[in-house]
CSV table of C-alpha atoms in Angstrom, one decimal:
chain,number,residue,atom,x,y,z
A,1,MET,CA,-68.6,-96.1,-6.1
A,2,GLY,CA,-70.0,-93.1,-6.4
A,3,GLU,CA,-71.6,-91.6,-9.3
A,4,VAL,CA,-69.9,-89.1,-11.8
A,5,GLY,CA,-70.0,-85.2,-10.6
A,6,THR,CA,-70.6,-85.9,-7.5
A,7,ARG,CA,-68.1,-84.4,-4.7
A,8,PRO,CA,-65.8,-87.3,-3.6
A,9,THR,CA,-66.2,-88.2,0.3
A,10,GLY,CA,-63.4,-89.2,2.4
A,11,TRP,CA,-59.8,-88.3,2.2
A,12,ALA,CA,-60.3,-87.4,-1.4
A,13,GLY,CA,-62.2,-85.0,-0.5
A,14,PHE,CA,-60.9,-83.2,1.9
A,15,GLY,CA,-57.7,-83.4,-0.2
A,16,LEU,CA,-59.9,-81.0,-2.7
A,17,ASP,CA,-61.0,-79.1,0.1
A,18,ALA,CA,-57.4,-77.8,1.2
A,19,VAL,CA,-56.0,-77.6,-2.8
A,20,ARG,CA,-58.9,-75.1,-2.8
A,21,ALA,CA,-58.2,-73.2,0.6
A,22,GLY,CA,-54.6,-73.1,-0.7
A,23,VAL,CA,-55.5,-72.2,-3.8
A,24,ASP,CA,-58.0,-69.3,-2.2
A,25,ALA,CA,-55.1,-68.5,0.0
A,26,VAL,CA,-52.4,-68.1,-3.0
A,27,ARG,CA,-55.1,-65.9,-4.8
A,28,THR,CA,-56.1,-63.6,-2.1
A,29,ALA,CA,-51.9,-63.3,-1.0
A,30,VAL,CA,-50.9,-62.4,-4.6
A,31,ASP,CA,-53.7,-59.8,-4.7
A,32,ALA,CA,-52.5,-58.6,-1.8
A,33,GLY,CA,-49.0,-58.2,-2.9
A,34,VAL,CA,-50.2,-56.6,-5.8
A,35,ASP,CA,-51.8,-53.8,-4.2
A,36,ARG,CA,-48.8,-53.8,-2.0
A,37,VAL,CA,-46.8,-53.2,-5.5
A,38,GLY,CA,-48.7,-50.6,-6.9
A,39,VAL,CA,-48.9,-48.4,-3.4
A,40,ALA,CA,-45.5,-49.0,-3.6
A,41,LEU,CA,-44.9,-47.9,-7.3
A,42,ARG,CA,-47.1,-45.0,-6.5
A,43,ASP,CA,-45.5,-43.7,-3.6
A,44,VAL,CA,-41.8,-44.0,-5.8
A,45,ALA,CA,-43.0,-42.4,-8.5
A,46,GLY,CA,-44.9,-39.7,-6.4
A,47,ALA,CA,-41.1,-39.5,-4.6
A,48,GLY,CA,-39.3,-39.7,-7.4
A,49,ALA,CA,-41.6,-36.4,-9.3
A,50,GLY,CA,-41.3,-34.9,-5.9
A,51,LEU,CA,-37.2,-35.1,-6.5
A,52,VAL,CA,-37.2,-34.3,-9.9
A,53,GLU,CA,-38.6,-31.2,-9.0
A,54,SER,CA,-36.7,-30.4,-5.9
A,55,ALA,CA,-33.3,-31.1,-8.2
A,56,GLY,CA,-35.6,-28.6,-10.8
A,57,ASP,CA,-36.3,-25.8,-8.4
A,58,ALA,CA,-32.3,-26.0,-6.8
A,59,LEU,CA,-31.1,-26.1,-10.6
A,60,ARG,CA,-32.7,-22.9,-11.1
A,61,THR,CA,-31.7,-21.3,-7.9
A,62,ALA,CA,-28.6,-21.9,-9.0
A,63,THR,CA,-28.9,-20.7,-12.6
A,64,GLY,CA,-30.4,-17.6,-11.4
A,65,THR,CA,-27.9,-17.1,-8.2
A,66,GLY,CA,-25.2,-18.3,-10.8
A,67,ALA,CA,-26.7,-15.9,-13.7
A,68,GLY,CA,-26.4,-13.0,-11.1
A,69,LEU,CA,-23.1,-13.7,-9.8
A,70,VAL,CA,-22.0,-13.5,-13.4
A,71,GLY,CA,-23.5,-11.2,-14.3
A,72,GLY,CA,-22.4,-8.5,-10.9
A,73,VAL,CA,-18.9,-9.5,-12.3
A,74,LEU,CA,-19.6,-9.3,-15.5
A,75,ARG,CA,-21.4,-5.0,-14.8
A,76,ASP,CA,-18.0,-4.6,-12.3
A,77,VAL,CA,-15.7,-5.8,-15.7
A,78,ALA,CA,-17.3,-3.1,-18.2
A,79,GLY,CA,-17.5,-0.9,-15.3
A,80,THR,CA,-13.7,-1.4,-14.9
A,81,GLY,CA,-13.3,-1.2,-18.8
A,82,ALA,CA,-15.2,2.0,-18.8
A,83,GLY,CA,-13.4,3.8,-16.2
A,84,LEU,CA,-10.3,2.2,-17.8
A,85,ALA,CA,-11.2,2.9,-21.3
A,86,GLY,CA,-12.3,6.4,-20.0
A,87,GLY,CA,-8.7,7.3,-17.9
A,88,VAL,CA,-6.9,5.8,-21.1
A,89,ALA,CA,-8.8,9.1,-23.3
A,90,GLY,CA,-7.9,11.2,-20.8
A,91,VAL,CA,-4.3,10.9,-21.3
A,92,ALA,CA,-4.6,10.6,-24.9
A,93,ARG,CA,-6.3,14.9,-24.7
A,94,ALA,CA,-3.4,15.9,-23.0
A,95,VAL,CA,-1.1,14.1,-25.3
A,96,ALA,CA,-2.7,15.3,-27.9
A,97,THR,CA,-1.6,19.4,-26.8
A,98,PRO,CA,1.8,21.1,-27.2
A,99,GLY,CA,1.9,21.0,-23.5
A,100,GLY,CA,1.1,17.3,-23.6
A,101,ALA,CA,3.6,16.1,-26.0
A,102,ARG,CA,6.3,18.3,-24.4
A,103,GLY,CA,5.2,16.2,-20.8
A,104,VAL,CA,5.6,12.9,-22.9
A,105,VAL,CA,9.1,13.8,-23.4
A,106,VAL,CA,10.1,14.5,-20.3
A,107,GLU,CA,8.1,11.8,-18.6
A,108,ALA,CA,10.5,9.4,-21.2
A,109,ALA,CA,13.5,11.1,-20.1
A,110,TRP,CA,12.6,10.9,-16.6
A,111,LEU,CA,11.5,7.4,-16.8
A,112,THR,CA,15.8,6.9,-17.8
A,113,ALA,CA,17.0,8.7,-15.6
A,114,HIS,CA,15.5,7.7,-13.1
A,115,THR,CA,16.8,3.9,-14.4
A,116,VAL,CA,19.8,5.0,-14.2
A,117,LEU,CA,19.7,6.3,-10.8
A,118,TYR,CA,17.5,3.6,-9.2
A,119,PRO,CA,20.5,1.2,-7.7
A,120,TRP,CA,22.2,4.0,-5.9
A,121,GLY,CA,18.8,5.1,-4.8
A,122,ALA,CA,18.3,1.6,-3.5
A,123,ILE,CA,21.4,2.2,-1.2
A,124,GLU,CA,19.3,3.5,2.6
A,125,GLN,CA,20.2,7.5,2.9
A,126,GLN,CA,22.5,8.0,5.9
A,127,PHE,CA,20.6,10.8,8.0
A,128,ARG,CA,23.3,14.4,8.6
A,129,PRO,CA,21.5,17.5,10.3
A,130,GLU,CA,23.6,19.8,8.1
A,131,GLY,CA,23.8,24.0,7.9
A,132,HIS,CA,21.6,26.6,10.0
A,133,LEU,CA,21.3,22.9,12.5
A,134,ARG,CA,25.5,23.2,12.7
A,135,HIS,CA,26.3,27.2,12.7
A,136,TYR,CA,23.9,29.7,12.0
A,137,ARG,CA,26.9,31.8,9.8
A,138,THR,CA,25.3,32.8,5.7
A,139,ASP,CA,29.2,34.2,4.6
A,140,ARG,CA,29.4,30.7,2.7
A,141,LEU,CA,25.3,30.1,1.2
A,142,PRO,CA,24.9,30.9,-2.1
A,143,LEU,CA,22.6,34.3,-1.9
A,144,ARG,CA,19.2,32.0,-2.6
A,145,ARG,CA,19.7,29.8,0.8
A,146,ARG,CA,20.7,32.7,2.3
A,147,GLY,CA,18.2,34.6,2.1
A,148,LEU,CA,15.8,32.2,3.2
A,149,VAL,CA,17.9,30.7,6.2
A,150,VAL,CA,17.9,34.3,6.9
A,151,SER,CA,13.8,35.4,6.2
A,152,ALA,CA,12.4,31.8,7.3
A,153,MET,CA,14.5,30.4,9.8
A,154,ASP,CA,11.7,28.4,11.6
A,155,ALA,CA,11.5,27.3,7.9
A,156,ALA,CA,14.5,26.5,6.8
A,157,GLY,CA,15.5,24.6,10.3
A,158,THR,CA,12.0,22.0,9.5
A,159,PRO,CA,13.8,18.9,8.4
A,160,ILE,CA,11.4,17.8,5.2
A,161,VAL,CA,10.6,14.0,4.6
A,162,LEU,CA,10.5,12.4,1.3
A,163,VAL,CA,8.7,9.1,0.7
A,164,HIS,CA,8.6,7.4,-2.5
A,165,GLY,CA,6.1,5.9,-4.4
A,166,ILE,CA,5.1,1.6,-5.5
A,167,GLY,CA,8.3,-0.3,-6.1
A,168,ASP,CA,10.3,2.3,-6.3
A,169,ASN,CA,12.4,4.2,-4.0
A,170,ARG,CA,14.7,7.4,-3.0
A,171,SER,CA,15.7,8.0,-6.5
A,172,THR,CA,12.7,9.4,-7.5
A,173,PHE,CA,13.6,12.6,-5.0
A,174,ALA,CA,17.0,12.8,-6.7
A,175,VAL,CA,15.9,16.3,-8.4
A,176,LEU,CA,13.0,17.5,-6.0
A,177,SER,CA,16.2,17.2,-2.4
A,178,GLY,CA,18.7,19.4,-4.3
A,179,ALA,CA,16.9,21.1,-5.3
A,180,LEU,CA,14.9,21.9,-1.6
A,181,ARG,CA,18.4,22.5,-0.5
A,182,ARG,CA,19.7,24.8,-3.3
A,183,ARG,CA,16.4,27.0,-1.7
A,184,GLY,CA,17.8,26.6,1.9
A,185,PHE,CA,16.6,23.8,3.5
A,186,GLY,CA,19.5,22.2,5.7
A,187,VAL,CA,17.3,18.4,6.4
A,188,VAL,CA,15.9,16.8,3.6
A,189,HIS,CA,15.8,13.2,4.1
A,190,ALA,CA,14.1,10.1,1.8
A,191,VAL,CA,13.4,7.4,3.3
A,192,ASN,CA,13.4,3.7,1.3
A,193,TYR,CA,11.1,1.7,2.0
A,194,SER,CA,11.0,-2.1,1.0
A,195,VAL,CA,11.1,-2.6,-2.6
A,196,LEU,CA,9.1,-6.0,-1.7
A,197,THR,CA,6.2,-3.3,-0.2
A,198,ALA,CA,4.2,-4.3,-3.8
A,199,LEU,CA,3.8,-7.7,-3.4
A,200,THR,CA,3.5,-8.1,0.1
A,201,GLY,CA,3.3,-4.3,2.4
A,202,ASP,CA,0.4,-3.2,3.5
A,203,VAL,CA,-0.3,0.8,4.2
A,204,ARG,CA,-1.3,0.5,7.6
A,205,ARG,CA,2.3,-1.6,8.3
A,206,SER,CA,4.2,1.4,6.6
A,207,ALA,CA,2.1,4.2,7.6
A,208,ALA,CA,3.5,3.2,11.4
A,209,LEU,CA,6.8,1.9,10.4
A,210,LEU,CA,6.7,5.5,8.2
A,211,GLY,CA,5.7,7.4,11.9
A,212,GLU,CA,8.6,5.6,14.0
A,213,HIS,CA,10.5,6.8,11.0
A,214,VAL,CA,9.5,10.6,11.3
A,215,GLU,CA,10.1,10.8,15.9
A,216,ARG,CA,13.8,9.4,15.1
A,217,ILE,CA,14.4,12.6,12.4
A,218,CYS,CA,12.7,14.8,15.5
A,219,GLU,CA,14.8,13.3,18.1
A,220,GLN,CA,18.3,13.6,16.2
A,221,THR,CA,17.9,17.7,14.8
A,222,GLY,CA,15.8,18.8,18.4
A,223,SER,CA,12.8,20.3,15.7
A,224,ASP,CA,9.0,19.0,17.2
A,225,ARG,CA,7.5,19.1,13.4
A,226,VAL,CA,8.7,18.2,10.0
A,227,HIS,CA,7.0,18.2,6.1
A,228,VAL,CA,6.3,15.4,4.3
A,229,ILE,CA,6.2,15.1,0.4
A,230,GLY,CA,4.7,12.0,-0.3
A,231,HIS,CA,4.9,11.0,-4.1
A,232,SER,CA,2.1,8.3,-5.5
A,233,LEU,CA,1.8,5.3,-2.7
A,234,GLY,CA,4.1,7.2,-0.2
A,235,GLY,CA,1.4,10.4,-0.3
A,236,LEU,CA,-1.2,8.2,1.1
A,237,ILE,CA,1.1,6.0,3.0
A,238,ALA,CA,1.6,9.5,4.9
A,239,ARG,CA,-2.0,10.7,4.9
A,240,TYR,CA,-2.8,7.1,6.7
A,241,TYR,CA,-0.2,8.4,9.6
A,242,VAL,CA,-1.2,11.9,9.5
A,243,GLN,CA,-5.0,11.1,9.6
A,244,ARG,CA,-5.5,7.7,11.7
A,245,LEU,CA,-2.2,7.1,13.6
A,246,HIS,CA,-2.1,11.3,15.1
A,247,GLY,CA,0.7,11.9,12.8
A,248,ASP,CA,-0.6,15.2,12.7
A,249,ALA,CA,0.9,16.1,15.7
A,250,ARG,CA,4.2,15.9,14.2
A,251,VAL,CA,3.2,16.9,10.8
A,252,LYS,CA,3.3,20.5,9.3
A,253,THR,CA,2.2,19.6,6.3
A,254,LEU,CA,1.9,16.8,3.5
A,255,VAL,CA,2.3,17.9,0.0
A,256,THR,CA,1.3,14.7,-1.7
A,257,LEU,CA,1.9,14.5,-5.8
A,258,GLY,CA,0.2,12.1,-7.8
A,259,THR,CA,-1.7,10.4,-5.1
A,260,PRO,CA,-4.9,7.9,-5.6
A,261,HIS,CA,-6.5,9.1,-2.7
A,262,GLY,CA,-9.8,7.7,-4.9
A,263,GLY,CA,-7.8,4.6,-5.4
A,264,THR,CA,-7.0,3.7,-9.0
A,265,LEU,CA,-8.1,0.8,-12.1
A,266,ALA,CA,-4.9,0.6,-13.0
A,267,ALA,CA,-4.1,-1.9,-9.4
A,268,TYR,CA,-6.7,-4.7,-10.7
A,269,LEU,CA,-3.8,-5.7,-13.2
A,270,PHE,CA,-1.6,-6.4,-10.6
A,271,PRO,CA,-3.1,-8.8,-8.2
A,272,THR,CA,-1.5,-8.7,-4.8
A,273,SER,CA,-2.5,-7.8,-0.8
A,274,LEU,CA,-1.3,-3.8,-1.7
A,275,THR,CA,-2.6,-3.4,-5.0
A,276,ARG,CA,-6.4,-4.5,-3.2
A,277,GLN,CA,-5.6,-1.2,-1.3
A,278,LEU,CA,-5.5,0.9,-3.6
A,279,ARG,CA,-8.5,-0.3,-5.3
A,280,PRO,CA,-11.6,2.0,-5.8
A,281,GLY,CA,-13.4,0.9,-2.7
A,282,SER,CA,-11.5,-0.5,-1.0
A,283,ASP,CA,-11.8,-0.9,3.1
A,284,LEU,CA,-8.2,1.4,3.7
A,285,LEU,CA,-9.6,4.0,1.5
A,286,ALA,CA,-13.1,3.6,3.3
A,287,GLU,CA,-11.4,3.6,6.5
A,288,LEU,CA,-9.8,7.2,4.9
A,289,SER,CA,-13.2,8.3,4.1
A,290,GLU,CA,-14.3,8.6,7.0
A,291,PRO,CA,-15.2,11.1,9.6
A,292,CYS,CA,-12.2,11.8,12.4
A,293,ARG,CA,-10.8,14.0,14.2
A,294,PRO,CA,-10.1,17.8,13.4
A,295,CYS,CA,-7.1,17.5,11.4
A,296,ARG,CA,-3.8,20.5,12.2
A,297,THR,CA,-1.5,19.3,9.0
A,298,LYS,CA,-2.4,21.2,5.8
A,299,PHE,CA,-2.7,18.7,2.4
A,300,VAL,CA,-1.4,20.2,-0.6
A,301,VAL,CA,-2.8,17.6,-3.3
A,302,VAL,CA,-0.8,18.3,-6.6
A,303,TRP,CA,-2.0,15.9,-9.3
A,304,SER,CA,-2.0,16.0,-13.4
A,305,GLY,CA,-4.3,15.4,-15.6
A,306,MET,CA,-1.7,13.3,-18.1
A,307,ASP,CA,-1.1,10.8,-15.3
A,308,GLN,CA,-1.1,7.5,-16.6
A,309,VAL,CA,-0.8,5.5,-13.7
A,310,VAL,CA,-3.8,7.5,-11.2
A,311,ILE,CA,-6.7,6.5,-13.3
A,312,PRO,CA,-9.4,7.6,-13.5
A,313,GLN,CA,-7.2,11.0,-12.7
A,314,ARG,CA,-9.5,12.8,-10.8
A,315,HIS,CA,-8.9,10.1,-8.0
A,316,ALA,CA,-5.5,11.9,-7.2
A,317,ARG,CA,-7.7,14.6,-5.9
A,318,LEU,CA,-8.5,14.9,-2.3
A,319,GLU,CA,-11.8,15.6,-0.6
A,320,HIS,CA,-12.9,15.1,3.0
A,321,PRO,CA,-14.6,17.6,5.8
A,322,SER,CA,-12.1,17.3,8.7
A,323,LEU,CA,-9.0,18.3,6.3
A,324,ARG,CA,-7.4,21.1,5.3
A,325,VAL,CA,-7.1,20.8,1.4
A,326,GLU,CA,-5.5,23.2,-0.9
A,327,GLU,CA,-5.6,21.3,-4.5
A,328,TYR,CA,-3.2,22.6,-8.1
A,329,ARG,CA,-3.9,21.0,-10.9
A,330,ILE,CA,-1.0,20.2,-13.5
A,331,ARG,CA,-2.3,19.4,-17.3
A,332,ASP,CA,0.1,17.8,-19.5
A,333,SER,CA,2.7,15.9,-16.4
A,334,GLY,CA,3.2,11.6,-16.6
A,335,HIS,CA,2.7,10.3,-13.1
A,336,LEU,CA,6.9,9.8,-12.5
A,337,SER,CA,8.1,13.2,-13.5
A,338,LEU,CA,5.2,15.0,-11.4
A,339,SER,CA,8.6,15.0,-8.4
A,340,VAL,CA,10.9,16.5,-11.3
A,341,ASP,CA,8.5,18.9,-12.4
A,342,THR,CA,9.2,22.8,-12.3
A,343,ARG,CA,6.2,23.6,-11.4
A,344,ALA,CA,5.1,20.9,-8.7
A,345,LEU,CA,8.7,22.2,-7.1
A,346,GLN,CA,7.3,25.5,-6.3
A,347,VAL,CA,4.4,24.3,-5.3
A,348,VAL,CA,6.2,22.3,-3.2
A,349,VAL,CA,8.4,25.8,-1.4
A,350,THR,CA,5.7,27.7,-1.3
A,351,ALA,CA,3.7,25.3,0.5
A,352,VAL,CA,6.7,24.4,3.0
A,353,THR,CA,8.1,28.5,3.4
A,354,ARG,CA,4.4,29.6,4.0
A,355,THR,CA,4.2,31.3,8.0
A,356,ASP,CA,0.5,31.3,8.1
A,357,ASP,CA,-0.9,27.9,9.0
A,358,ALA,CA,-0.1,28.5,12.8
A,359,THR,CA,-1.1,24.9,15.2
A,360,ASP,CA,-4.2,26.5,16.7
A,361,HIS,CA,-6.2,27.8,13.6
A,362,PRO,CA,-9.8,26.3,13.0
A,363,ILE,CA,-10.0,23.6,11.3
A,364,VAL,CA,-12.1,24.9,7.6
A,365,PRO,CA,-14.0,22.5,5.8
A,366,VAL,CA,-13.3,21.5,2.3
A,367,ARG,CA,-16.2,22.3,0.7
A,368,GLU,CA,-15.5,26.4,1.9
A,369,GLY,CA,-11.8,26.1,2.4
A,370,PHE,CA,-11.0,23.7,-0.5
A,371,SER,CA,-9.2,25.9,-3.5
A,372,SER,CA,-8.4,24.3,-6.6
A,373,SER,CA,-5.7,26.2,-8.4
A,374,GLU,CA,-3.7,25.2,-12.2
A,375,VAL,CA,-0.2,25.5,-12.2
A,376,THR,CA,1.1,26.4,-15.5
């Protein structure tokens, strides 16, 4: 038997060595595992911090982008609101005058009459060449009509095409067409386009259809050219036909009444495909403002300082370097009643009876040839 405290020998010593070796291996493995766990935890913590920082950057970027978008929208809304407020203020100033009060009464009266006539206007007008196209006798004509046929047969023989505004029909020209016929114009024809145009319409497509209609009128009357009078949207449709679809070869004079040549802020109130084209800065209006070839058509623009549809009212003006434009401002006529206003009628009759608009004249830039008159 060995002494106490001495290292066991034999199988006992071998077993003790094996236990110690196992303990050392476990301790080494534990230490290595702890190191690996620490490294892994540090990696995870670092990656997590990086993800948190990236998420923070993304959130800051998204917040900045969102703030920019919201700010842009708010600025656009504020600008539109300010424009609408300015337009309403312009109408209010016009209404506050004696002429403005009369204009309000006329607008209300014509709105009532127009409502009554609207069902009749929905019926398509049958085209019938009349008057001087059938005979040249003047003994049965009223004196006013007889005088126009005798003194300006070319003017009396040129067809006049009327194009109505959005959601309307030919009833808006009930007064104007009758007045033109009484003054000696034998062919006065109002075009109807679909009432759904306000929802699904397109100015470009409507302009092409107007061109087809003009061609049919020229074919049936034997006339080479026509005059076109467009109210509101009708003027813009006719302008696109003349300016972009070579309609100036057919249209001698284009008269626009309350047409939003520069767009109208009121179009933001109705989110349809057509009204988007009538908003200031739209693709359609940008296309029309682009430089174009010289245009043979004479433009006569009539607009009102009391127009409650074209806002701001100055957007009913037309300035383009390739177009010859005459401008007439009426202070106190509402949008609807422009087609029945006696001052507008005077401008229309004068424009379509003049014989000084030969087709071989040079094109005068608007900054030089533009004339602005006020009709009282």
